[in-house]
Amino acid sequence: MSNSAPLRRGWTTGACAAAATRAALLRLWGGDWPSEVSITLPRGETPVFAVTHRAEGPGWAETGIVKDAGDDPDVTHGALIVARLRDRPGGVTFRAGEGVGMVTKPGLPIPAGEPAINPVPRAMMEEVVAEIAADLARAPDVEITISVPGGAALAEKTWNPRLGITGGLSILGTTGIVRPFSCAAWIASIHRGIDVARAAGLGHVAGCTGATSERVVQGLYGLPDHAMLDMGDFAGGMLKYLAKHPVPRVTIGGGIGKITKLAQGAVDLHSARSQVDFEALADLAGLPRIAQANTALEASRMAPDLGQRVARAALARLAERFGTAQDGSPIAFDVVVIDRAGAILGRAS
């Protein structure tokens, strides 16, 4: 029996932070502790959040919301997002508490030296403050400290260390909604990695399909961590952004199966969305029996120089399609093809 139930969506850390801000501010400004609160998301939806943590002290109140990412395998699913509010003149100001990172490199939506709380979550919290302040005829002057207990450990499983966000997680979200298994978040992370590399003045970045190819490519070229773009299967998401925001030199690394698909014109390298054309691979190798191979790796064992041929074919395809950026500047590509153990099967540049 097939399970056709739709995947359940969830809420971003930014939405949870805005909900916690509402609950804490209501208490700080004289109300009762709410058991749940509703906020308005950027697209007009009004979800309700249960308040699961409450604390207060002299001049401050804080509440926490447990993040529910729905059916998305989000690293922050189940994390407690805490907002501590205190009165402070000068409008709304933001601070990073435990488990929330600080931005240390240029190129991100928030400047270096600021808490890693992205623009849309900030705007959502500012809107909450403005609304409550208007209802109570008060000035919207508060300091908001966002914390995520355990967030520093969780951040090690994210792109934050590579992007120069130290000490914890980012508070994220442009819609407030987490859509299950969405490619959008991964591709957005690739784009931010390119932004950081460009802002740092890097002339060479690399996109790899997995951890092994990344290790090999980084070792080959001596690239810093922030030059390594976690491309995964999303070659198109990376290459199309580079066409608009170019870096002079780009290395692509991956296993022979995925690089073969790239050489054959695919830019989404996921097995569910592109397949190796073994007839074409046999033609490339000049060896008809490769058409009967089950995998590209098996084919490479039939033709020892196949990895090199695939690397050259992928390089030609990349140069033809992405070798000139939209502003007319050239992008030089390198291709590195590896086997599962990390041995290099082919290189082209």
Coordinates of C-alpha atoms in Angstrom, one line a residue:
M1 CA 0.0 0.0 0.0
S2 CA 1.4 3.4 -1.0
N3 CA 1.4 6.3 1.4
S4 CA 0.1 9.3 -0.5
A5 CA -0.3 11.5 2.6
P6 CA 1.1 15.0 1.9
L7 CA 4.3 15.9 3.7
R8 CA 3.7 18.2 6.7
R9 CA 5.3 21.6 6.5
G10 CA 6.9 23.4 9.5
W11 CA 8.1 26.8 10.7
T12 CA 11.4 28.5 10.4
T13 CA 13.6 29.6 13.2
G14 CA 12.7 33.2 12.3
A15 CA 9.0 32.5 12.7
C16 CA 9.6 30.9 16.0
A17 CA 11.7 33.8 17.2
A18 CA 8.9 36.2 16.2
A19 CA 6.4 34.2 18.1
A20 CA 8.6 34.0 21.2
T21 CA 9.1 37.8 20.9
R22 CA 5.4 38.4 21.0
A23 CA 4.8 36.2 24.0
A24 CA 7.7 37.7 26.0
L25 CA 6.8 41.3 25.1
L26 CA 3.2 40.8 26.2
R27 CA 4.5 39.7 29.6
L28 CA 7.2 42.4 29.8
W29 CA 4.6 45.1 29.2
G30 CA 2.2 44.0 31.9
G31 CA 0.2 41.1 30.5
D32 CA -0.3 37.6 31.7
W33 CA 1.9 34.7 30.4
P34 CA 0.3 33.6 27.2
S35 CA 0.0 29.8 26.6
E36 CA 0.1 30.3 22.8
V37 CA 0.5 33.2 20.4
S38 CA -0.2 33.9 16.7
I39 CA 1.9 35.9 14.3
T40 CA 1.4 37.1 10.8
L41 CA 3.9 35.6 8.3
P42 CA 5.2 37.6 5.3
R43 CA 2.6 36.0 3.0
G44 CA -0.3 36.7 5.4
E45 CA -0.7 33.3 7.1
T46 CA -1.3 33.4 10.8
P47 CA 0.0 30.2 12.5
V48 CA -0.4 29.6 16.2
F49 CA 2.6 28.6 18.4
A50 CA 2.6 27.0 21.8
V51 CA 4.7 28.7 24.4
T52 CA 6.8 26.1 26.1
H53 CA 9.3 28.1 28.1
R54 CA 8.8 31.1 30.4
A55 CA 11.2 33.0 32.6
E56 CA 11.5 36.6 34.0
G57 CA 13.7 38.7 36.1
P58 CA 14.3 42.4 36.9
G59 CA 13.4 44.3 33.8
W60 CA 13.2 41.3 31.4
A61 CA 10.9 38.5 30.3
E62 CA 11.6 35.6 28.0
T63 CA 9.7 32.8 26.4
G64 CA 10.6 29.9 24.2
I65 CA 9.0 28.1 21.2
V66 CA 10.0 24.6 20.2
K67 CA 10.7 24.6 16.5
D68 CA 8.6 22.2 14.5
A69 CA 10.1 21.7 11.0
G70 CA 7.3 19.4 9.9
D71 CA 8.5 16.5 7.8
D72 CA 11.7 18.3 6.7
P73 CA 15.0 16.8 7.9
D74 CA 16.0 20.1 9.4
V75 CA 18.9 20.1 11.9
T76 CA 17.0 22.6 14.1
H77 CA 13.8 20.5 14.4
G78 CA 13.0 20.3 18.1
A79 CA 15.3 23.1 19.1
L80 CA 14.0 25.7 21.6
I81 CA 14.0 29.2 20.2
V82 CA 14.1 31.7 23.1
A83 CA 13.5 35.4 23.0
R84 CA 14.4 37.6 26.0
L85 CA 12.9 41.1 25.9
R86 CA 14.0 44.1 27.9
D87 CA 13.1 47.8 27.6
R88 CA 15.9 49.8 26.0
P89 CA 15.7 53.2 24.2
G90 CA 16.6 53.6 20.6
G91 CA 14.0 51.4 18.8
V92 CA 14.4 47.7 18.3
T93 CA 17.9 46.2 18.8
F94 CA 19.1 42.6 18.5
R95 CA 21.6 40.6 20.4
A96 CA 22.8 37.0 20.0
G97 CA 22.4 34.9 23.1
E98 CA 23.5 31.3 23.7
G99 CA 23.7 29.2 20.5
V100 CA 23.1 32.1 18.0
G101 CA 26.1 33.0 15.9
M102 CA 27.8 36.2 15.0
V103 CA 28.6 37.3 11.5
T104 CA 32.4 37.7 10.9
K105 CA 32.7 37.9 7.1
P106 CA 31.3 40.2 4.5
G107 CA 28.9 39.0 1.8
L108 CA 26.0 37.9 3.9
P109 CA 22.7 39.7 4.3
I110 CA 23.8 40.9 7.7
P111 CA 27.0 42.8 8.1
A112 CA 30.0 41.6 10.0
G113 CA 29.8 42.2 13.7
E114 CA 26.0 41.7 13.9
P115 CA 24.1 38.7 15.3
A116 CA 23.3 36.1 12.7
I117 CA 19.6 37.1 12.6
N118 CA 18.5 37.5 9.0
P119 CA 16.6 40.5 7.6
V120 CA 13.2 38.9 7.3
P121 CA 13.1 37.5 10.9
R122 CA 14.3 40.9 12.1
A123 CA 11.5 42.5 10.2
M124 CA 9.0 40.1 11.6
M125 CA 10.1 40.8 15.2
E126 CA 10.1 44.5 14.6
E127 CA 6.5 44.2 13.2
V128 CA 5.4 42.4 16.4
V129 CA 7.0 45.1 18.6
A130 CA 5.4 47.9 16.5
E131 CA 1.9 46.3 16.7
I132 CA 2.0 45.7 20.5
A133 CA 3.5 49.1 21.1
A134 CA 0.7 50.7 19.1
D135 CA -2.0 48.8 21.0
L136 CA -0.5 49.9 24.3
A137 CA 0.4 53.4 23.3
R138 CA 4.1 52.8 24.1
A139 CA 7.3 53.6 22.3
P140 CA 8.7 50.5 20.3
D141 CA 11.9 50.6 22.2
V142 CA 13.2 47.1 23.2
E143 CA 16.3 44.9 23.1
I144 CA 15.6 41.4 21.8
T145 CA 18.1 38.6 22.6
I146 CA 17.6 35.4 20.7
S147 CA 19.0 32.2 22.1
V148 CA 19.0 28.5 21.0
P149 CA 20.3 26.3 23.8
G150 CA 22.6 23.8 22.2
G151 CA 22.8 25.8 19.0
A152 CA 26.6 25.9 18.9
A153 CA 26.7 22.2 18.5
L154 CA 23.9 22.2 15.9
A155 CA 25.7 24.9 13.9
E156 CA 28.6 22.5 13.3
K157 CA 26.2 20.5 11.1
T158 CA 25.4 23.5 9.0
W159 CA 27.3 25.8 6.6
N160 CA 27.8 28.5 9.3
P161 CA 31.4 27.8 10.1
R162 CA 32.3 28.0 6.5
L163 CA 30.4 31.2 5.9
G164 CA 32.2 32.9 8.8
I165 CA 29.2 32.7 11.3
T166 CA 30.8 31.8 14.6
G167 CA 29.4 30.6 17.9
G168 CA 26.0 29.2 16.8
L169 CA 23.1 29.1 14.4
S170 CA 21.6 31.6 12.1
I171 CA 18.0 32.7 12.6
L172 CA 16.6 32.2 9.1
G173 CA 13.5 32.3 6.9
T174 CA 12.1 34.4 4.2
T175 CA 8.5 33.1 4.3
G176 CA 8.4 31.7 7.8
I177 CA 7.5 28.3 6.4
V178 CA 9.7 25.2 6.1
R179 CA 8.6 23.2 3.1
P180 CA 9.5 19.5 3.4
F181 CA 12.6 18.4 1.4
S182 CA 12.7 21.6 -0.4
C183 CA 15.8 22.2 -2.6
A184 CA 15.5 25.9 -2.1
A185 CA 17.3 26.1 1.3
W186 CA 20.3 24.1 -0.1
I187 CA 20.5 26.2 -3.2
A188 CA 20.2 29.4 -1.1
S189 CA 23.2 28.2 1.0
I190 CA 25.2 27.7 -2.2
H191 CA 24.4 31.3 -3.3
R192 CA 25.4 32.7 0.1
G193 CA 28.7 30.7 -0.1
I194 CA 29.4 32.4 -3.5
D195 CA 28.5 35.8 -2.0
V196 CA 31.0 35.3 0.9
A197 CA 33.7 34.1 -1.5
R198 CA 33.3 37.1 -3.7
A199 CA 33.2 39.5 -0.8
A200 CA 36.5 37.9 0.5
G201 CA 38.0 38.6 -2.9
L202 CA 38.6 34.9 -3.7
G203 CA 39.5 34.2 -7.3
H204 CA 39.0 30.4 -7.1
V205 CA 36.0 28.4 -5.7
A206 CA 35.1 24.8 -5.9
G207 CA 31.8 22.9 -6.1
C208 CA 31.8 19.2 -5.3
T209 CA 29.2 16.5 -5.2
G210 CA 30.1 15.1 -1.8
A211 CA 32.5 15.0 1.1
T212 CA 35.1 12.7 -0.6
S213 CA 35.4 14.8 -3.8
E214 CA 35.5 18.0 -1.6
R215 CA 38.4 16.6 0.4
V216 CA 40.3 15.7 -2.8
V217 CA 39.7 19.0 -4.6
Q218 CA 40.5 21.1 -1.5
G219 CA 43.8 19.2 -1.1
L220 CA 44.7 19.5 -4.8
Y221 CA 44.3 23.2 -4.9
G222 CA 44.9 24.3 -1.3
L223 CA 41.6 26.1 -1.1
P224 CA 40.4 27.7 2.1
D225 CA 37.1 26.4 3.6
H226 CA 35.1 29.4 2.5
A227 CA 36.1 28.6 -1.1
M228 CA 34.3 25.2 -0.9
L229 CA 30.7 25.4 -2.1
D230 CA 28.6 22.4 -1.0
M231 CA 27.2 21.9 -4.5
G232 CA 25.8 18.4 -4.0
D233 CA 23.5 17.5 -6.8
F234 CA 22.6 21.2 -7.5
A235 CA 25.2 22.0 -10.2
G236 CA 22.7 24.1 -12.0
G237 CA 21.8 26.1 -8.9
M238 CA 25.5 26.9 -8.5
L239 CA 26.5 27.5 -12.1
K240 CA 23.5 29.7 -12.9
Y241 CA 24.2 31.9 -9.9
L242 CA 27.9 32.1 -10.9
A243 CA 26.9 33.3 -14.3
K244 CA 25.3 36.3 -12.7
H245 CA 27.9 36.7 -9.8
P246 CA 31.1 35.4 -11.4
V247 CA 34.3 34.1 -9.8
P248 CA 37.3 33.8 -12.2
R249 CA 38.0 30.1 -11.6
V250 CA 35.7 27.3 -10.7
T251 CA 36.6 23.7 -10.0
I252 CA 33.9 21.0 -10.2
G253 CA 34.7 17.7 -8.4
G254 CA 32.7 14.5 -8.2
G255 CA 32.4 10.8 -8.8
I256 CA 32.4 9.6 -12.3
G257 CA 28.7 8.9 -12.4
K258 CA 27.6 12.5 -11.5
I259 CA 30.3 14.1 -13.6
T260 CA 29.3 11.9 -16.6
K261 CA 25.8 13.3 -16.2
L262 CA 27.2 16.8 -16.2
A263 CA 29.2 16.0 -19.3
Q264 CA 26.0 14.8 -21.0
G265 CA 24.2 18.1 -20.3
A266 CA 22.4 17.5 -17.0
V267 CA 22.7 20.1 -14.3
D268 CA 20.5 18.5 -11.7
L269 CA 22.6 15.4 -10.8
H270 CA 20.2 13.6 -8.5
S271 CA 19.5 10.0 -9.5
A272 CA 15.8 10.7 -9.5
R273 CA 16.1 13.5 -12.0
S274 CA 18.9 12.5 -14.4
Q275 CA 20.5 9.3 -15.6
V276 CA 23.7 8.3 -17.3
D277 CA 23.3 7.6 -21.0
F278 CA 25.4 4.5 -21.4
E279 CA 25.1 4.5 -25.2
A280 CA 26.6 7.9 -25.3
L281 CA 29.2 6.9 -22.7
A282 CA 30.2 3.9 -24.9
D283 CA 30.6 6.3 -27.9
L284 CA 32.8 8.6 -25.7
A285 CA 35.0 5.7 -24.7
G286 CA 35.1 4.1 -28.2
L287 CA 34.1 0.8 -26.5
P288 CA 30.7 -0.6 -27.5
R289 CA 30.4 -3.0 -24.5
I290 CA 30.2 0.0 -22.1
A291 CA 26.6 0.4 -23.3
Q292 CA 25.8 -2.7 -21.2
A293 CA 27.4 -1.4 -18.0
N294 CA 25.3 -1.0 -14.9
T295 CA 27.1 2.1 -13.5
A296 CA 29.6 4.6 -14.7
L297 CA 32.1 3.3 -12.2
E298 CA 31.8 -0.2 -13.7
A299 CA 32.3 1.4 -17.2
S300 CA 35.5 3.1 -15.9
R301 CA 36.9 -0.3 -15.0
M302 CA 36.3 -1.4 -18.6
A303 CA 38.1 1.6 -20.1
P304 CA 41.0 2.9 -17.8
D305 CA 41.1 6.3 -19.6
L306 CA 37.3 6.8 -19.3
G307 CA 37.6 9.2 -16.3
Q308 CA 39.9 11.4 -18.3
R309 CA 37.6 11.4 -21.3
V310 CA 34.6 12.3 -19.0
A311 CA 36.6 15.1 -17.4
R312 CA 37.4 16.6 -20.8
A313 CA 33.8 16.2 -22.0
A314 CA 32.5 17.9 -18.8
L315 CA 35.0 20.7 -19.2
A316 CA 33.9 21.3 -22.8
R317 CA 30.2 21.4 -21.7
L318 CA 30.9 23.8 -18.9
A319 CA 33.0 26.1 -21.0
E320 CA 30.4 26.2 -23.7
R321 CA 27.4 26.8 -21.5
F322 CA 28.9 28.7 -18.5
G323 CA 32.3 29.9 -19.6
T324 CA 31.2 33.5 -20.1
A325 CA 29.3 35.3 -17.3
Q326 CA 26.4 37.6 -18.0
D327 CA 28.7 40.7 -17.6
G328 CA 31.0 39.3 -20.3
S329 CA 33.8 38.2 -17.9
P330 CA 35.3 34.7 -18.5
I331 CA 35.0 31.9 -16.0
A332 CA 37.7 29.2 -16.3
F333 CA 36.7 25.7 -15.2
D334 CA 38.6 22.7 -13.9
V335 CA 37.0 19.2 -13.6
V336 CA 38.2 16.5 -11.2
V337 CA 36.7 13.0 -11.5
I338 CA 37.2 10.5 -8.6
D339 CA 36.2 7.0 -7.6
R340 CA 34.5 6.1 -4.4
A341 CA 37.8 5.9 -2.5
G342 CA 38.9 9.3 -3.6
A343 CA 41.4 8.2 -6.3
I344 CA 41.6 10.6 -9.2
L345 CA 40.3 9.1 -12.4
G346 CA 40.6 12.2 -14.5
R347 CA 41.4 15.9 -14.5
A348 CA 40.8 18.6 -17.1
S349 CA 41.4 22.3 -17.0

